[in-house]
């Protein structure tokens, strides 16, 4: 993807540029070729800087370059103070039914259901509406420390239309309780021994949907939304796990009951033990708001100076502190990147003064202003699903 093909300066893609857009989809292949050069797979380092390898990571650790249409994860050792915004070509990619290529000239976003005005927007209609931009980072609800080292994570600047503007224009009727967001991607699901077609979809109660930070995003880091991230329009629900951010958005439907499709009712559902009144019960919940989480992803060395770097994600509640503990030492405050904002990821770093030679364990924890402290993994509730892994993540490494 060459930059001048994808970014059109201010106003993203016009319908008249359809031919050019077709070309950029194919140009993705060329980008893949560039991406396979070894420099891409290895973390960017400043002159004289070297990474200190983690001993919990295989020595030959690498990941394949991003492939058009495929899934992708970030080498989190790439996260440094110069990569506050994740490069669009390296932002993680997850989808469950493959990537639909929507026809931009016939693209329509339909607003249906319990509304006063059923509306249809073309891409040009959406581009002509007032736009705002926001930094937001998110991770997949299935992100995990092992194997991919938290790689299903990224942070970007998003630009688009306020969701509440669209919902207000449609006029939600009093019986409207739940807003369902459908993607243009459809898969076959076996439900009760019957195969049915279902589009990827997620839903929100009206109050959550009306938050003024929610966006129909048309741009990502100053470029038209890339194909893999939902071209031409995706939902962005800041502070929620990635699954809420419906890509290739084609329909918004208002209904009077909760939506129970696969990604709300069966998948991306956490099963955990909770207190319900005075009973301990196994409770299922849809993956929604990002739990308070920090993770160390990088230790670098410049001559004799060592730096520990990591990221924090949460639901947007302001933070009190991020702390790092080395071996059995005290918790020490890390510094939070001043570019952080409410819904961006918060990068943190801490100098590591005179680490002794030998094996070390380092771990971080974040605390928000309400006094919530990131728990250790053993303090997390007993859980039977792979979603929502936010306990403290100790990392090990050897200083030579
Ligand atoms: N239409 C559609 N939107 C989707 C998905 C999908 O399968 N189809 N996957 C979701 C999941 S599970 C995640 S983690 C994020 C990933 O967004 P990204 O690929 O832009 O990083 O997209 C979400 N939006
Ligand atoms: Mo996800």
Coordinates of C-alpha atoms and ligand atoms in Angstrom, one line a residue:
X1 CA 0.0 0.0 0.0
X2 CA 1.7 3.2 -1.1
X3 CA 0.9 6.1 1.1
X4 CA -0.3 8.4 -1.7
X5 CA -2.7 5.8 -2.9
X6 CA -4.3 5.2 0.4
X7 CA -4.3 8.6 2.0
X8 CA -6.2 11.2 0.1
X9 CA -5.3 14.0 2.4
X10 CA -8.3 15.2 4.3
X11 CA -11.5 13.6 3.1
X12 CA -10.8 10.0 2.6
X13 CA -12.2 8.2 -0.4
X14 CA -14.7 9.7 -2.8
X15 CA -16.9 7.4 -4.8
X16 CA -15.4 8.7 -8.1
X17 CA -12.1 7.2 -6.9
X18 CA -13.4 3.7 -7.0
X19 CA -10.9 2.7 -9.7
X20 CA -8.0 3.9 -7.6
X21 CA -9.4 2.0 -4.6
X22 CA -9.5 -1.3 -6.5
X23 CA -5.9 -0.7 -7.3
X24 CA -4.9 -0.3 -3.7
X25 CA -6.5 -3.5 -2.7
X26 CA -4.2 -5.3 -5.2
X27 CA -1.2 -3.1 -4.2
X28 CA -1.5 -4.8 -0.8
X29 CA 0.3 -7.7 -2.3
X30 CA 3.3 -5.5 -3.1
X31 CA 3.3 -4.2 0.4
X32 CA 3.4 -7.8 1.6
X33 CA 6.6 -8.4 -0.4
X34 CA 8.2 -5.4 1.2
X35 CA 7.0 -6.5 4.6
X36 CA 8.8 -9.8 4.3
X37 CA 12.2 -8.1 4.2
X38 CA 13.9 -9.0 7.5
X39 CA 14.0 -5.5 8.8
X40 CA 10.2 -5.5 9.1
X41 CA 10.1 -8.6 11.3
X42 CA 12.7 -7.3 13.7
X43 CA 11.8 -4.5 16.1
X44 CA 12.8 -1.0 15.1
X45 CA 15.7 0.1 17.3
X46 CA 17.4 3.4 17.8
X47 CA 21.0 3.7 16.9
X48 CA 23.1 1.9 19.5
X49 CA 20.0 0.4 21.2
X50 CA 19.6 -3.3 21.5
X51 CA 16.7 -5.5 22.8
X52 CA 17.4 -7.6 25.8
X53 CA 15.8 -11.0 24.9
X54 CA 13.1 -12.4 27.2
X55 CA 13.8 -15.9 28.2
X56 CA 10.0 -16.7 28.2
X57 CA 10.1 -16.0 24.4
X58 CA 11.5 -18.6 21.9
X59 CA 14.9 -17.4 20.5
X60 CA 13.7 -17.7 16.9
X61 CA 10.5 -15.7 17.8
X62 CA 9.0 -14.0 14.7
X63 CA 5.7 -13.6 13.1
X64 CA 4.7 -13.7 9.4
X65 CA 4.2 -10.3 7.7
X66 CA 0.7 -9.0 7.3
X67 CA -1.1 -10.7 4.4
X68 CA -4.0 -9.2 2.5
X69 CA -7.2 -10.9 3.7
X70 CA -5.4 -12.7 6.6
X71 CA -5.1 -12.3 10.3
X72 CA -2.1 -10.6 11.8
X73 CA -0.6 -9.8 15.2
X74 CA 1.9 -7.3 16.4
X75 CA 5.4 -8.1 17.6
X76 CA 4.9 -6.3 20.8
X77 CA 8.6 -5.7 21.2
X78 CA 8.1 -3.1 18.5
X79 CA 6.1 -1.0 20.9
X80 CA 8.4 1.9 21.9
X81 CA 8.1 5.6 22.5
X82 CA 8.3 6.2 18.7
X83 CA 5.4 4.0 18.0
X84 CA 2.6 5.5 19.9
X85 CA 0.4 5.0 16.8
X86 CA 0.6 1.5 15.4
X87 CA 1.4 1.5 11.7
X88 CA -1.7 0.7 9.7
X89 CA 0.2 -2.1 7.9
X90 CA 1.1 -3.7 11.2
X91 CA -2.1 -3.1 13.3
X92 CA -3.4 -6.5 14.3
X93 CA -6.1 -8.0 12.1
X94 CA -8.8 -10.4 13.3
X95 CA -12.1 -11.5 11.7
X96 CA -14.2 -14.6 11.8
X97 CA -15.8 -14.9 8.4
X98 CA -13.0 -13.6 6.1
X99 CA -12.9 -10.1 4.8
X100 CA -15.8 -8.9 2.5
X101 CA -14.8 -6.5 -0.2
X102 CA -17.6 -4.0 -0.2
X103 CA -18.5 -2.2 -3.4
X104 CA -17.8 1.4 -2.4
X105 CA -19.9 3.0 -5.2
X106 CA -23.0 1.1 -4.0
X107 CA -22.1 1.1 -0.3
X108 CA -25.1 1.8 1.9
X109 CA -25.4 2.0 5.7
X110 CA -29.0 1.3 6.6
X111 CA -30.7 2.4 9.9
X112 CA -33.7 0.3 10.5
X113 CA -36.1 -1.0 13.2
X114 CA -37.7 1.1 16.0
X115 CA -36.8 4.5 14.6
X116 CA -38.8 7.5 13.4
X117 CA -36.9 7.7 10.1
X118 CA -35.5 4.7 8.3
X119 CA -32.3 6.2 6.7
X120 CA -29.7 5.0 4.2
X121 CA -26.4 6.7 4.0
X122 CA -24.0 6.3 1.0
X123 CA -20.3 6.7 1.7
X124 CA -20.4 10.2 0.2
X125 CA -23.3 11.1 2.7
X126 CA -21.2 9.9 5.6
X127 CA -18.1 11.8 4.3
X128 CA -20.2 15.0 4.1
X129 CA -21.3 14.8 7.7
X130 CA -19.3 16.6 10.5
X131 CA -16.3 14.5 11.5
X132 CA -14.3 14.2 14.7
X133 CA -11.1 12.3 15.6
X134 CA -10.0 10.3 18.6
X135 CA -7.1 8.2 19.7
X136 CA -8.1 4.8 20.8
X137 CA -6.3 1.6 21.4
X138 CA -7.8 -1.9 21.9
X139 CA -7.0 -5.5 22.1
X140 CA -8.9 -8.7 21.1
X141 CA -10.8 -10.1 24.0
X142 CA -8.8 -13.3 23.3
X143 CA -5.4 -11.5 23.6
X144 CA -3.0 -13.5 25.7
X145 CA 0.6 -13.5 27.0
X146 CA 1.7 -16.9 25.8
X147 CA 2.7 -17.6 22.2
X148 CA 1.8 -14.2 20.7
X149 CA 3.0 -12.1 23.6
X150 CA -0.1 -9.9 23.7
X151 CA 0.2 -9.3 19.9
X152 CA -3.5 -8.8 19.3
X153 CA -3.3 -5.1 20.3
X154 CA -2.9 -1.7 18.7
X155 CA -3.4 2.0 19.0
X156 CA -4.5 4.4 16.3
X157 CA -6.0 7.8 15.6
X158 CA -9.5 7.4 14.2
X159 CA -11.6 9.8 12.3
X160 CA -15.3 9.6 11.4
X161 CA -18.9 10.4 12.2
X162 CA -20.4 10.5 15.7
X163 CA -22.6 7.5 16.1
X164 CA -25.0 9.6 18.2
X165 CA -25.5 12.0 15.3
X166 CA -26.8 9.1 13.2
X167 CA -29.0 7.7 15.9
X168 CA -30.4 11.1 16.7
X169 CA -31.2 11.7 13.0
X170 CA -33.0 8.3 12.9
X171 CA -34.9 9.0 16.2
X172 CA -34.9 6.0 18.5
X173 CA -38.5 5.3 19.5
X174 CA -39.3 4.8 23.2
X175 CA -39.6 1.0 22.8
X176 CA -36.1 0.8 21.3
X177 CA -33.8 -0.7 23.9
X178 CA -30.9 -2.3 22.0
X179 CA -28.9 -1.2 19.0
X180 CA -27.5 -4.0 16.7
X181 CA -24.6 -3.4 14.4
X182 CA -24.2 -5.7 11.4
X183 CA -21.1 -6.3 9.3
X184 CA -21.2 -7.2 5.6
X185 CA -19.4 -10.5 6.4
X186 CA -21.6 -13.6 6.6
X187 CA -20.7 -17.0 7.8
X188 CA -22.5 -20.3 8.2
X189 CA -23.2 -21.2 11.8
X190 CA -24.5 -24.5 13.1
X191 CA -27.1 -23.8 15.7
X192 CA -29.2 -26.7 17.1
X193 CA -28.0 -29.0 14.3
X194 CA -29.2 -26.6 11.7
X195 CA -26.9 -24.6 9.4
X196 CA -27.9 -21.0 9.1
X197 CA -26.3 -17.9 7.6
X198 CA -25.4 -15.1 10.1
X199 CA -23.6 -11.8 9.6
X200 CA -21.0 -10.8 12.1
X201 CA -22.9 -8.6 14.6
X202 CA -22.6 -7.0 18.0
X203 CA -25.1 -5.0 20.0
X204 CA -25.2 -2.2 22.7
X205 CA -27.9 -1.0 25.0
X206 CA -29.1 2.5 23.9
X207 CA -27.3 4.3 26.7
X208 CA -23.9 2.8 25.8
X209 CA -24.5 3.4 22.1
X210 CA -25.3 7.1 22.7
X211 CA -21.9 7.8 24.3
X212 CA -20.4 10.7 22.4
X213 CA -17.0 9.1 21.9
X214 CA -18.5 6.3 19.7
X215 CA -17.6 6.6 16.1
X216 CA -18.4 5.3 12.6
X217 CA -14.7 5.4 11.6
X218 CA -13.8 6.2 8.0
X219 CA -10.1 6.9 8.6
X220 CA -7.3 5.3 10.5
X221 CA -4.1 7.2 11.2
X222 CA -4.9 9.7 8.4
X223 CA -5.6 7.1 5.7
X224 CA -8.9 5.8 4.4
X225 CA -9.8 2.8 6.5
X226 CA -7.7 -0.1 5.1
X227 CA -9.6 -3.1 3.8
X228 CA -8.5 -5.4 6.7
X229 CA -9.8 -2.9 9.2
X230 CA -13.3 -2.6 7.8
X231 CA -13.3 -0.5 4.7
X232 CA -15.1 1.7 4.2
X233 CA -16.8 2.1 7.6
X234 CA -16.3 0.5 11.0
X235 CA -17.8 1.0 14.4
X236 CA -15.4 2.2 17.1
X237 CA -16.5 1.9 20.7
X238 CA -13.6 3.3 22.8
X239 CA -12.8 1.5 26.0
X240 CA -14.3 -1.8 24.7
X241 CA -12.5 -4.9 23.5
X242 CA -11.9 -5.2 19.8
X243 CA -14.9 -7.4 19.2
X244 CA -17.2 -4.4 19.7
X245 CA -15.7 -2.5 16.8
X246 CA -17.8 -4.0 14.0
X247 CA -15.9 -3.8 10.7
X248 CA -17.5 -3.5 7.2
X249 CA -20.6 -2.0 8.9
X250 CA -23.7 -2.1 6.7
X251 CA -26.7 -2.0 9.0
X252 CA -27.7 -0.5 12.4
X253 CA -30.9 -1.9 13.7
X254 CA -32.9 -0.7 16.8
X255 CA -35.0 -3.4 18.6
X256 CA -36.9 -3.9 21.8
X257 CA -34.9 -6.9 23.1
X258 CA -31.3 -8.0 23.5
X259 CA -29.5 -9.4 20.5
X260 CA -28.3 -13.0 21.0
X261 CA -26.2 -13.8 17.9
X262 CA -23.0 -15.7 18.2
X263 CA -20.7 -12.9 19.2
X264 CA -23.0 -11.6 21.9
X265 CA -24.5 -14.8 23.2
X266 CA -22.3 -17.8 22.5
X267 CA -18.8 -16.7 21.5
X268 CA -16.8 -13.9 23.2
X269 CA -18.6 -15.0 26.3
X270 CA -16.6 -15.2 29.5
X271 CA -17.7 -17.9 32.1
X272 CA -16.5 -17.1 35.6
X273 CA -17.4 -17.7 39.2
X274 CA -18.9 -14.6 40.8
X275 CA -20.7 -13.7 44.0
X276 CA -24.4 -13.1 43.2
X277 CA -25.9 -11.8 46.4
X278 CA -24.6 -14.3 49.0
X279 CA -24.2 -17.2 46.5
X280 CA -21.2 -18.2 44.5
X281 CA -22.5 -18.8 40.9
X282 CA -21.0 -19.5 37.5
X283 CA -21.9 -16.4 35.4
X284 CA -21.6 -15.7 31.7
X285 CA -21.0 -12.3 30.3
X286 CA -20.4 -10.9 26.8
X287 CA -16.9 -9.4 26.4
X288 CA -17.5 -5.7 26.5
X289 CA -15.4 -3.1 28.5
X290 CA -11.7 -3.6 28.6
X291 CA -10.5 -4.7 32.0
X292 CA -7.7 -2.7 33.7
X293 CA -4.5 -4.3 32.4
X294 CA -0.8 -3.5 32.0
X295 CA 1.8 -5.7 30.4
X296 CA 5.6 -5.3 29.9
X297 CA 6.5 -5.9 26.3
X298 CA 10.1 -4.7 25.8
X299 CA 13.4 -4.3 27.6
X300 CA 16.0 -2.3 25.7
X301 CA 19.6 -1.5 26.4
X302 CA 21.6 1.5 25.3
X303 CA 25.2 1.1 26.6
X304 CA 24.6 0.6 30.3
X305 CA 21.1 2.1 30.5
X306 CA 18.2 -0.4 30.5
X307 CA 14.6 0.6 29.9
X308 CA 11.5 -1.4 30.6
X309 CA 8.5 -0.5 28.4
X310 CA 4.9 -1.7 28.4
X311 CA 1.3 -0.7 27.7
X312 CA -1.9 -0.2 29.7
X313 CA -5.4 -0.6 28.4
X314 CA -8.7 -0.1 30.2
X315 CA -12.2 1.2 29.9
X316 CA -11.1 4.9 29.9
X317 CA -11.2 5.4 33.7
X318 CA -8.2 7.7 34.6
X319 CA -5.2 6.0 36.0
X320 CA -3.5 6.6 39.4
X321 CA -0.2 4.8 38.7
X322 CA 1.6 2.1 36.8
X323 CA 4.3 0.3 38.8
X324 CA 7.0 -2.2 38.0
X325 CA 8.5 -4.8 40.4
X326 CA 11.9 -6.3 39.7
X327 CA 12.4 -9.7 41.4
X328 CA 11.5 -9.3 45.1
X329 CA 12.0 -5.6 45.1
X330 CA 9.5 -2.9 45.9
X331 CA 6.9 -1.6 43.4
X332 CA 8.4 1.4 41.6
X333 CA 6.4 4.0 39.7
X334 CA 6.8 4.0 36.0
X335 CA 6.4 7.0 33.8
X336 CA 3.3 7.2 31.6
X337 CA 3.8 8.6 28.0
X338 CA 2.4 12.2 28.0
X339 CA 0.7 11.5 24.6
X340 CA -1.7 9.2 26.4
X341 CA -5.4 10.2 26.3
X342 CA -8.5 8.7 27.8
X343 CA -9.0 5.9 25.3
X344 CA -5.5 5.5 23.8
X345 CA -3.2 2.9 25.1
X346 CA -0.9 4.3 27.7
X347 CA 2.7 3.4 27.1
X348 CA 4.8 3.4 30.2
X349 CA 8.5 3.1 30.8
X350 CA 11.0 2.9 33.6
X351 CA 14.7 3.0 33.7
X352 CA 16.2 -0.2 35.2
X353 CA 19.3 0.9 37.1
X354 CA 22.2 -1.5 37.4
X355 CA 20.4 -4.8 36.9
X356 CA 22.7 -7.5 38.2
X357 CA 23.9 -10.2 36.0
X358 CA 21.6 -13.3 36.0
X359 CA 18.0 -14.3 35.6
X360 CA 15.3 -11.7 36.6
X361 CA 11.5 -11.6 36.8
X362 CA 9.8 -8.3 36.1
X363 CA 6.1 -7.5 36.4
X364 CA 3.9 -4.5 36.1
X365 CA 0.6 -3.5 37.7
X366 CA -1.7 -0.6 37.0
X367 CA -4.1 1.2 39.5
X368 CA -6.9 3.5 38.5
X369 CA -8.3 6.5 40.3
X370 CA -11.1 4.4 41.8
X371 CA -8.5 2.3 43.6
X372 CA -8.9 -0.8 41.3
X373 CA -5.6 -2.6 41.2
X374 CA -4.7 -5.0 38.4
X375 CA -4.9 -8.4 40.1
X376 CA -2.3 -11.1 39.9
X377 CA -3.4 -14.1 37.8
X378 CA -4.1 -16.1 40.9
X379 CA -6.4 -13.3 42.3
X380 CA -8.6 -13.4 39.2
X381 CA -11.9 -15.2 39.6
X382 CA -12.0 -18.8 38.6
X383 CA -12.7 -18.8 34.9
X384 CA -13.5 -21.4 32.2
X385 CA -13.0 -19.5 29.0
X386 CA -10.1 -18.0 27.1
X387 CA -11.5 -14.4 27.1
X388 CA -10.4 -11.4 29.2
X389 CA -6.8 -12.2 30.3
X390 CA -5.9 -9.2 32.3
X391 CA -4.0 -10.5 35.3
X392 CA -0.4 -9.4 36.0
X393 CA 2.0 -10.9 33.5
X394 CA 5.5 -11.6 34.9
X395 CA 8.3 -11.7 32.3
X396 CA 11.7 -13.3 32.7
X397 CA 15.0 -12.4 31.2
X398 CA 18.7 -12.9 31.7
X399 CA 21.2 -10.0 32.0
X400 CA 24.5 -11.2 30.6
Ligands
LIG1 N1 -17.5 -7.4 10.6 C1 -16.6 -7.9 11.5 N2 -16.1 -7.0 12.5 C2 -15.3 -7.4 13.4 C3 -14.9 -8.8 13.5 C4 -15.4 -9.7 12.5 O1 -15.1 -10.9 12.4 N3 -16.3 -9.2 11.5 N4 -14.0 -9.2 14.4 C5 -14.0 -8.4 15.7 C6 -12.9 -8.8 16.5 S1 -13.1 -10.2 17.4 C7 -11.8 -8.0 16.7 S2 -10.6 -8.4 17.9 C8 -11.6 -6.7 16.0 C9 -10.3 -6.6 15.3 O2 -10.2 -5.4 14.6 P1 -8.9 -5.1 13.7 O3 -8.8 -6.3 12.8 O4 -9.2 -3.8 13.0 O5 -7.7 -5.0 14.6 O6 -12.6 -6.6 15.0 C10 -13.9 -6.9 15.4 N5 -14.8 -6.6 14.3
LIG2 MO1 -11.3 -10.4 18.9

